[in-house]
Every structure is written in C-alpha cells, then in structure tokens.
CSV table of C-alpha atoms in Angstrom, one decimal:
chain,number,residue,atom,x,y,z
Y,102,MET,CA,-30.5,116.4,79.1
Y,103,LYS,CA,-27.7,117.7,81.3
Y,104,LEU,CA,-27.5,120.5,83.3
Y,105,PHE,CA,-24.0,121.7,81.9
Y,106,SER,CA,-22.0,121.4,79.3
Y,107,ALA,CA,-20.0,118.0,79.3
Y,108,TYR,CA,-17.2,119.3,76.4
Y,109,SER,CA,-13.7,119.7,77.6
Y,110,GLY,CA,-12.9,122.6,75.5
Y,111,THR,CA,-15.0,124.9,73.3
Y,112,PRO,CA,-15.0,123.7,69.6
Y,113,GLY,CA,-12.1,124.4,67.4
Y,114,SER,CA,-10.4,125.7,70.6
Y,115,GLY,CA,-8.2,122.7,71.7
Y,116,HIS,CA,-8.1,123.9,74.9
Y,117,ARG,CA,-10.0,124.6,78.2
Y,118,LEU,CA,-13.4,126.7,79.0
Y,119,THR,CA,-12.8,129.2,81.8
Y,120,GLY,CA,-14.9,131.2,84.1
Y,121,LEU,CA,-18.2,130.0,85.0
Y,122,SER,CA,-18.1,127.5,82.1
Y,123,ARG,CA,-15.5,125.9,83.4
Y,124,PHE,CA,-16.5,126.0,86.7
Y,125,THR,CA,-19.7,124.1,85.9
Y,126,GLU,CA,-18.3,121.4,83.7
Y,127,LEU,CA,-16.2,120.6,86.6
Y,128,LEU,CA,-18.7,120.6,89.0
Y,129,GLU,CA,-21.2,118.0,86.5
Y,130,ARG,CA,-18.0,115.6,85.6
Y,131,ASP,CA,-16.4,115.5,89.3
Y,132,PHE,CA,-19.2,115.9,91.5
Y,133,LYS,CA,-19.6,112.3,92.6
Y,134,ARG,CA,-15.7,111.6,92.9
Y,135,LEU,CA,-15.7,115.3,94.5
Y,136,TYR,CA,-18.4,113.9,96.7
Y,137,LEU,CA,-16.8,110.1,97.9
Y,138,VAL,CA,-13.8,112.1,98.6
Y,139,ASN,CA,-15.7,114.2,100.9
Y,140,LEU,CA,-17.6,111.4,102.8
Y,141,LEU,CA,-14.8,110.0,103.7
Y,142,THR,CA,-12.8,113.3,105.0
Y,143,LEU,CA,-15.8,113.6,107.1
Y,144,LEU,CA,-15.2,109.7,108.6
Y,145,LEU,CA,-11.6,110.4,109.1
Y,146,CYS,CA,-12.5,114.4,110.7
Y,147,LEU,CA,-14.9,112.7,112.9
Y,148,PRO,CA,-13.2,112.1,116.1
Y,149,TYR,CA,-12.1,116.0,115.8
Y,150,LEU,CA,-15.8,117.6,115.2
Y,151,LEU,CA,-16.7,115.0,118.3
Y,152,GLY,CA,-13.5,116.3,120.0
Y,153,ALA,CA,-14.0,119.6,119.6
Y,154,ALA,CA,-18.1,119.7,120.0
Y,155,TYR,CA,-17.6,117.9,123.1
Y,156,ALA,CA,-15.3,120.4,124.5
Y,157,VAL,CA,-17.1,123.5,123.8
Y,158,LEU,CA,-20.2,121.7,125.1
Y,159,SER,CA,-18.1,120.7,128.8
Y,160,SER,CA,-16.3,124.5,128.5
Y,161,SER,CA,-13.4,121.9,128.8
Y,162,LEU,CA,-9.6,123.6,127.1
Y,163,LEU,CA,-8.2,120.0,128.5
Y,164,VAL,CA,-10.3,118.4,125.9
Y,165,MET,CA,-10.2,120.5,123.2
Y,166,LEU,CA,-6.6,120.9,123.2
Y,167,ALA,CA,-6.6,116.6,123.1
Y,168,ALA,CA,-8.9,116.7,120.2
Y,169,GLY,CA,-6.3,119.1,118.6
Y,170,ILE,CA,-4.0,116.6,118.4
Y,171,LEU,CA,-5.4,113.2,118.7
Y,172,GLY,CA,-8.2,114.4,116.0
Y,173,GLY,CA,-6.2,116.8,113.6
Y,174,ALA,CA,-3.3,114.0,113.5
Y,175,LEU,CA,-5.8,112.2,111.9
Y,176,ALA,CA,-8.3,114.4,110.2
Y,177,GLY,CA,-4.7,116.2,108.4
Y,178,PRO,CA,-3.5,113.1,106.4
Y,179,ALA,CA,-7.7,113.6,105.3
Y,180,ILE,CA,-7.7,117.3,104.5
Y,181,ALA,CA,-4.5,117.0,102.5
Y,182,CYS,CA,-6.7,114.3,100.0
Y,183,LEU,CA,-9.4,116.2,99.5
Y,184,TYR,CA,-7.4,119.2,98.7
Y,185,ASP,CA,-5.5,116.3,96.6
Y,186,ALA,CA,-8.8,115.6,95.1
Y,187,VAL,CA,-10.0,118.7,93.9
Y,188,LEU,CA,-6.7,119.4,92.4
Y,189,ARG,CA,-6.7,116.5,90.2
Y,190,SER,CA,-9.8,117.6,88.6
Y,191,LEU,CA,-8.6,121.3,88.2
Y,192,ARG,CA,-5.6,119.9,86.0
Y,193,ASP,CA,-8.0,117.2,84.7
Y,194,ALA,CA,-6.1,114.6,85.6
Y,195,LYS,CA,-6.7,110.8,84.8
Y,196,GLY,CA,-7.3,108.0,87.1
Y,197,SER,CA,-9.6,106.6,89.5
Y,198,ILE,CA,-10.7,107.5,92.7
Y,199,SER,CA,-10.0,104.9,94.2
Y,200,GLU,CA,-6.4,104.4,92.8
Y,201,ASN,CA,-6.0,108.5,93.1
Y,202,TYR,CA,-6.9,108.6,97.0
Y,203,ARG,CA,-4.6,105.5,97.6
Y,204,ARG,CA,-1.7,107.3,96.1
Y,205,ALA,CA,-2.6,110.7,97.9
Y,206,TRP,CA,-2.8,109.2,100.9
Y,207,THR,CA,0.8,107.5,100.7
Y,208,GLN,CA,2.2,110.5,99.1
Y,209,ASN,CA,0.8,113.1,101.6
Y,210,ALA,CA,-0.7,111.3,105.1
Y,211,ARG,CA,3.2,111.5,107.2
Y,212,SER,CA,3.6,115.4,105.8
Y,213,ALA,CA,0.3,116.2,106.6
Y,214,VAL,CA,-0.6,114.6,109.8
Y,215,LEU,CA,1.9,118.2,111.8
Y,216,PRO,CA,-0.2,120.6,109.9
Y,217,GLY,CA,-3.0,118.8,111.0
Y,218,ILE,CA,-2.0,118.6,114.4
Y,219,ILE,CA,-1.2,122.7,114.2
Y,220,PHE,CA,-4.3,124.1,112.6
Y,221,GLY,CA,-6.4,121.7,114.0
Y,222,THR,CA,-5.3,122.8,117.7
Y,223,VAL,CA,-5.7,126.6,116.7
Y,224,LEU,CA,-9.2,126.3,115.0
Y,225,GLY,CA,-10.2,124.6,117.9
Y,226,ILE,CA,-8.9,126.9,120.4
Y,227,ASP,CA,-11.5,129.9,118.0
Y,228,LEU,CA,-13.9,127.9,118.4
Y,229,PHE,CA,-13.6,127.5,122.3
Y,230,MET,CA,-13.1,131.4,121.5
Y,231,PHE,CA,-16.3,132.0,120.3
Y,232,ALA,CA,-18.4,130.2,123.0
Y,233,LEU,CA,-16.8,132.1,125.7
Y,234,PHE,CA,-17.9,134.6,123.6
Y,235,LEU,CA,-21.6,133.5,123.6
Y,236,TRP,CA,-21.4,132.6,127.7
Y,237,ALA,CA,-19.9,135.6,129.1
Y,238,SER,CA,-22.1,137.8,130.8
Y,239,SER,CA,-21.4,141.2,128.6
Y,240,ALA,CA,-20.4,141.0,125.4
Y,241,PRO,CA,-16.9,141.5,124.0
Y,242,GLY,CA,-15.3,145.0,123.0
Y,243,ILE,CA,-15.4,145.6,119.3
Y,244,GLY,CA,-11.5,145.4,119.6
Y,245,THR,CA,-11.8,142.5,121.1
Y,246,VAL,CA,-14.1,141.2,118.0
Y,247,LEU,CA,-11.8,142.9,115.1
Y,248,ILE,CA,-9.1,141.3,117.0
Y,249,TYR,CA,-10.8,137.4,117.0
Y,250,ILE,CA,-12.0,138.0,113.1
Y,251,LEU,CA,-8.4,139.0,112.6
Y,252,GLY,CA,-6.8,136.1,113.6
Y,253,LEU,CA,-9.5,133.5,111.9
Y,254,LEU,CA,-8.8,135.5,108.7
Y,255,LEU,CA,-4.8,135.1,109.2
Y,256,VAL,CA,-5.6,131.3,109.3
Y,257,PHE,CA,-7.7,130.3,107.1
Y,258,LEU,CA,-5.1,132.9,104.5
Y,259,ILE,CA,-2.9,130.5,105.6
Y,260,MET,CA,-4.4,127.0,104.9
Y,261,THR,CA,-5.8,128.4,101.7
Y,262,ILE,CA,-2.3,128.1,100.6
Y,263,PHE,CA,-0.6,125.8,103.2
Y,264,TRP,CA,-2.8,122.8,101.7
Y,265,PRO,CA,-2.6,123.0,97.9
Y,266,LEU,CA,1.8,122.8,97.9
Y,267,LEU,CA,2.1,120.4,100.7
Y,268,VAL,CA,-0.2,118.3,98.0
Y,269,LEU,CA,2.1,119.5,94.8
Y,270,PHE,CA,5.5,120.0,96.0
Y,271,ASP,CA,8.0,117.6,98.0
Y,272,GLN,CA,9.5,120.9,100.0
Y,273,PRO,CA,11.4,121.3,103.4
Y,274,LEU,CA,8.1,123.1,106.5
Y,275,ARG,CA,11.0,126.5,105.7
Y,276,ASP,CA,10.2,126.0,102.0
Y,277,ARG,CA,6.7,126.2,101.9
Y,278,LEU,CA,6.1,128.8,104.2
Y,279,ARG,CA,7.9,131.3,102.8
Y,280,ASN,CA,6.1,130.6,99.6
Y,281,CYS,CA,3.0,130.9,101.7
Y,282,LEU,CA,4.7,133.9,102.2
Y,283,LEU,CA,5.7,135.4,99.0
Y,284,PHE,CA,2.0,133.9,97.7
Y,285,SER,CA,0.5,136.0,100.1
Y,286,VAL,CA,1.5,138.7,99.8
Y,287,LYS,CA,2.2,138.7,96.3
Y,288,TYR,CA,-1.6,138.3,96.1
Y,289,PHE,CA,-2.5,139.9,98.7
Y,290,TRP,CA,-6.4,140.4,97.7
Y,291,LYS,CA,-7.1,137.7,96.1
Y,292,MET,CA,-5.9,135.0,98.6
Y,293,LEU,CA,-7.9,137.8,101.3
Y,294,GLY,CA,-11.0,137.3,99.3
Y,295,CYS,CA,-10.5,133.3,99.6
Y,296,ALA,CA,-10.4,133.8,103.2
Y,297,LEU,CA,-12.9,135.8,103.7
Y,298,LEU,CA,-15.5,133.5,101.5
Y,299,GLN,CA,-14.6,130.6,104.1
Y,300,LEU,CA,-14.7,132.6,107.3
Y,301,ILE,CA,-18.1,133.6,106.2
Y,302,TYR,CA,-19.1,129.8,105.2
Y,303,TRP,CA,-18.2,128.0,107.8
Y,304,ALA,CA,-19.4,130.5,110.1
Y,305,VAL,CA,-22.8,129.9,108.6
Y,306,PHE,CA,-22.7,127.2,109.4
Y,307,ILE,CA,-21.6,127.3,113.0
Y,308,VAL,CA,-24.8,129.7,113.7
Y,309,LEU,CA,-26.9,128.0,112.0
Y,310,LEU,CA,-25.6,124.3,114.0
Y,311,PRO,CA,-27.5,121.5,114.6
Y,312,TRP,CA,-29.5,122.2,111.4
Y,313,SER,CA,-26.2,122.9,109.2
Y,314,SER,CA,-24.9,119.9,110.2
Y,315,VAL,CA,-27.2,118.2,106.8
Y,316,ILE,CA,-24.7,120.2,105.0
Y,317,LEU,CA,-21.6,118.5,105.6
Y,318,LEU,CA,-23.3,115.5,103.7
Y,319,LEU,CA,-23.9,117.8,100.9
Y,320,THR,CA,-20.9,120.5,100.6
Y,321,GLY,CA,-19.4,119.7,103.7
Y,322,PHE,CA,-15.8,120.5,103.0
Y,323,TRP,CA,-15.3,119.8,99.1
Y,324,PHE,CA,-17.3,122.6,98.1
Y,325,ILE,CA,-15.5,125.5,99.9
Y,326,ILE,CA,-12.0,124.0,99.0
Y,327,PHE,CA,-13.2,123.6,95.8
Y,328,LEU,CA,-14.1,127.3,95.6
Y,329,THR,CA,-11.5,129.0,96.8
Y,330,CYS,CA,-8.6,126.4,94.6
Y,331,PHE,CA,-10.8,127.5,91.6
Y,332,LEU,CA,-10.8,131.0,92.3
Y,333,LEU,CA,-6.8,130.6,92.7
Y,334,TYR,CA,-5.7,127.6,90.5
Y,335,ASP,CA,-5.0,129.7,87.5
Y,336,THR,CA,-2.3,132.7,89.9
Y,337,LEU,CA,-1.4,129.3,91.3
Y,338,ASN,CA,-0.6,127.2,88.4
Y,339,GLU,CA,1.5,130.2,86.5
Y,340,THR,CA,3.7,130.9,89.3
Y,341,PHE,CA,4.7,127.7,90.3
Y,342,SER,CA,4.4,126.1,87.3
Y,343,ILE,CA,2.5,123.4,88.5
Y,344,GLU,CA,1.3,121.3,85.0
Y,345,GLU,CA,4.1,121.9,83.5
Y,346,LYS,CA,6.3,120.3,86.4
Y,347,ILE,CA,3.7,117.0,86.3
Y,348,ALA,CA,3.8,117.0,82.7
Y,349,GLN,CA,7.5,116.3,83.4
Y,350,ALA,CA,7.2,113.8,86.2
Y,351,TYR,CA,4.2,112.7,84.8
Y,352,PRO,CA,3.8,112.5,81.2
Y,353,GLU,CA,0.8,110.4,81.1
Y,354,GLN,CA,-1.2,112.5,83.4
Y,355,VAL,CA,-1.3,116.1,80.6
Y,356,PRO,CA,-4.9,116.5,79.4
Y,357,PHE,CA,-6.2,116.2,76.0
Y,358,TYR,CA,-8.3,118.1,74.6
Y,359,GLU,CA,-10.4,117.9,71.6
Y,360,ASP,CA,-10.1,120.0,68.2
Y,361,ASP,CA,-13.1,121.3,66.3
Y,362,GLU,CA,-13.4,118.2,64.2
Y,363,THR,CA,-13.1,115.5,66.7
Y,364,TRP,CA,-15.2,117.0,69.3
Y,365,LEU,CA,-18.5,117.7,65.7
Y,366,LYS,CA,-17.6,113.6,65.1
Y,367,ARG,CA,-17.5,112.1,68.5
Y,368,LYS,CA,-21.0,114.5,69.3
Y,369,MET,CA,-22.7,113.4,66.4
Y,370,ILE,CA,-22.1,109.3,66.6
Y,371,SER,CA,-22.9,109.9,70.7
Y,372,GLU,CA,-26.7,111.6,69.4
Y,373,ASP,CA,-27.0,109.3,65.9
Y,374,GLY,CA,-25.9,105.6,67.5
Y,375,PRO,CA,-25.6,103.2,65.2
Y,376,LYS,CA,-28.6,103.0,62.6
Y,377,PRO,CA,-30.2,99.7,62.4
Y,378,GLU,CA,-30.6,98.1,59.0
Y,379,ARG,CA,-33.3,97.7,56.7
Y,380,LYS,CA,-36.1,94.9,56.9
Y,381,ASP,CA,-35.5,94.0,53.8
Y,382,ASP,CA,-31.8,94.1,53.1
Y,383,GLU,CA,-32.1,91.6,55.4
Y,384,GLU,CA,-34.6,89.4,53.0
Y,385,GLU,CA,-32.0,90.4,49.9
C-alpha cells in the first residue's frame, strides 16, 4: 500500500493535484530521482564543504576565500543541475535521470561557474564571521547580530530566485539580476518567507554539527530547494510563463493528465490484473 496517491491529477479533472496532495504526490514519485541528484550534488560540493570546514577550524580567511573560489566553481554547476531536477519535477517533465542530468549540465554548467564562485565566497565569509562570533571573548551587540542576519537573508533571498532563472532562461547577467530584483520586490513577503525557511534550515544544520551531517545524506540540499521551489513555482510560472515557453520550444515535454475514464480503466487493470483461464475450459 502506497503512502501517497500516485495519480497525477484528480479523477475527472484532467489536471494536476494542488496543495498538500500535489506536494506528497511529487515526493513519492520523484524522491528517488531527487535523492540521486542530491548525492551527485554533495559529491561535487565536497571540495567546497571540506575547504570551508578547514578554514573555520584553522581560522584562516585565505583558505575560506580559496574554498569559495575553487570549490564554488565546481559547486555552482552542481547546484544548477539540482535546481533543474527540482523544476523538471514540478512541471512533470519526462526523461530519465541520466539523460536529464546530462542535459542540465551541458546547458547550465558554464553559466553557473561565476555565480557558484560569488555565492560560495559570500556564504563562506558569512560562515567565517559566525565562527568569529562564537570565538569572541564578548558577545556581539544586538545591532551587529541583526545586520548579520539581514545580510544572510538577503543572500538567501537572491539565491532563491537567481538559480531558477539561471536554469530556466538563457539571459544576460544584467537581465537576470534585474528580474531577480523586480520579482523579489513584487512578491516580497513570499520571497522573504522562503529565504527565512532556508536560513532556519541551514542554521539548525550548523548548530547541530557534527551529528547533523547525517542530514546531508537524507535531505541534504534537495529537500529545502524542493520546498522553496514548490512554494514559488505557481508564481514563477504565472510571471515568466515557464511552461508555455517550454511547450513552444519542446512540445515533447508537455505533460499529460488522464481524464476520469482513462484513469479508472488503468486503475481497474492494475488492481484486477489478467484473469487466469479455468481448468475446465482448457479441457473442453
């Protein structure tokens, strides 16, 4: 017995589920896919993570900068491919894991190197500053802490919209940053909520180290990215016409949702199965 419904739309509606039903449907259907992509992401982000950890333990800002530049150059394409997998899941795109990942790497790796370096360096410096707060002989003032948290929120807010736009559209960096700004201003509270979710997620992870390292193997990067993208996807699709543009360029990726009659027939076949012939019929 399955924990979640496996049907990609309510019977008779011919369209997607919504809300919590949609969330659980995607988790059941694409958990394996996202989990495997997450493992690849962890592998490619490992140089950055190890470099950042060593920089903190050795109190070396130069090592942190090196980790941000060298490790971030590899982590950027990995994060872009993970976002690509999540967004394909949200729009019910077809294709195998290997095929989609190879296509995502080819399309996004080059443009994701510089953002990976920038975001990796900025987050590394933020992590280094957090360690300095812990090592300081006196606690930082409230104003300092607030400025630090607001800076982190701003970074997460930008990343929340920047990576989906990088994966979905081939744009000059100036246009992408402008779209990030306009979208964040227009949907400020929703963006702020998603940024806050990410900040809390990673704050809990860092505070609970080293025991929380097990989380990287279970939910790692993929779950919080999936959650925030799920919350933003309908707004993103309405604003940028994502699925309409993809349907025009790649009609084979347009998802199909069964109507009531088709779904019931498939359900009856899967539940009943083929009926065995009676022995007396064979003898006759």
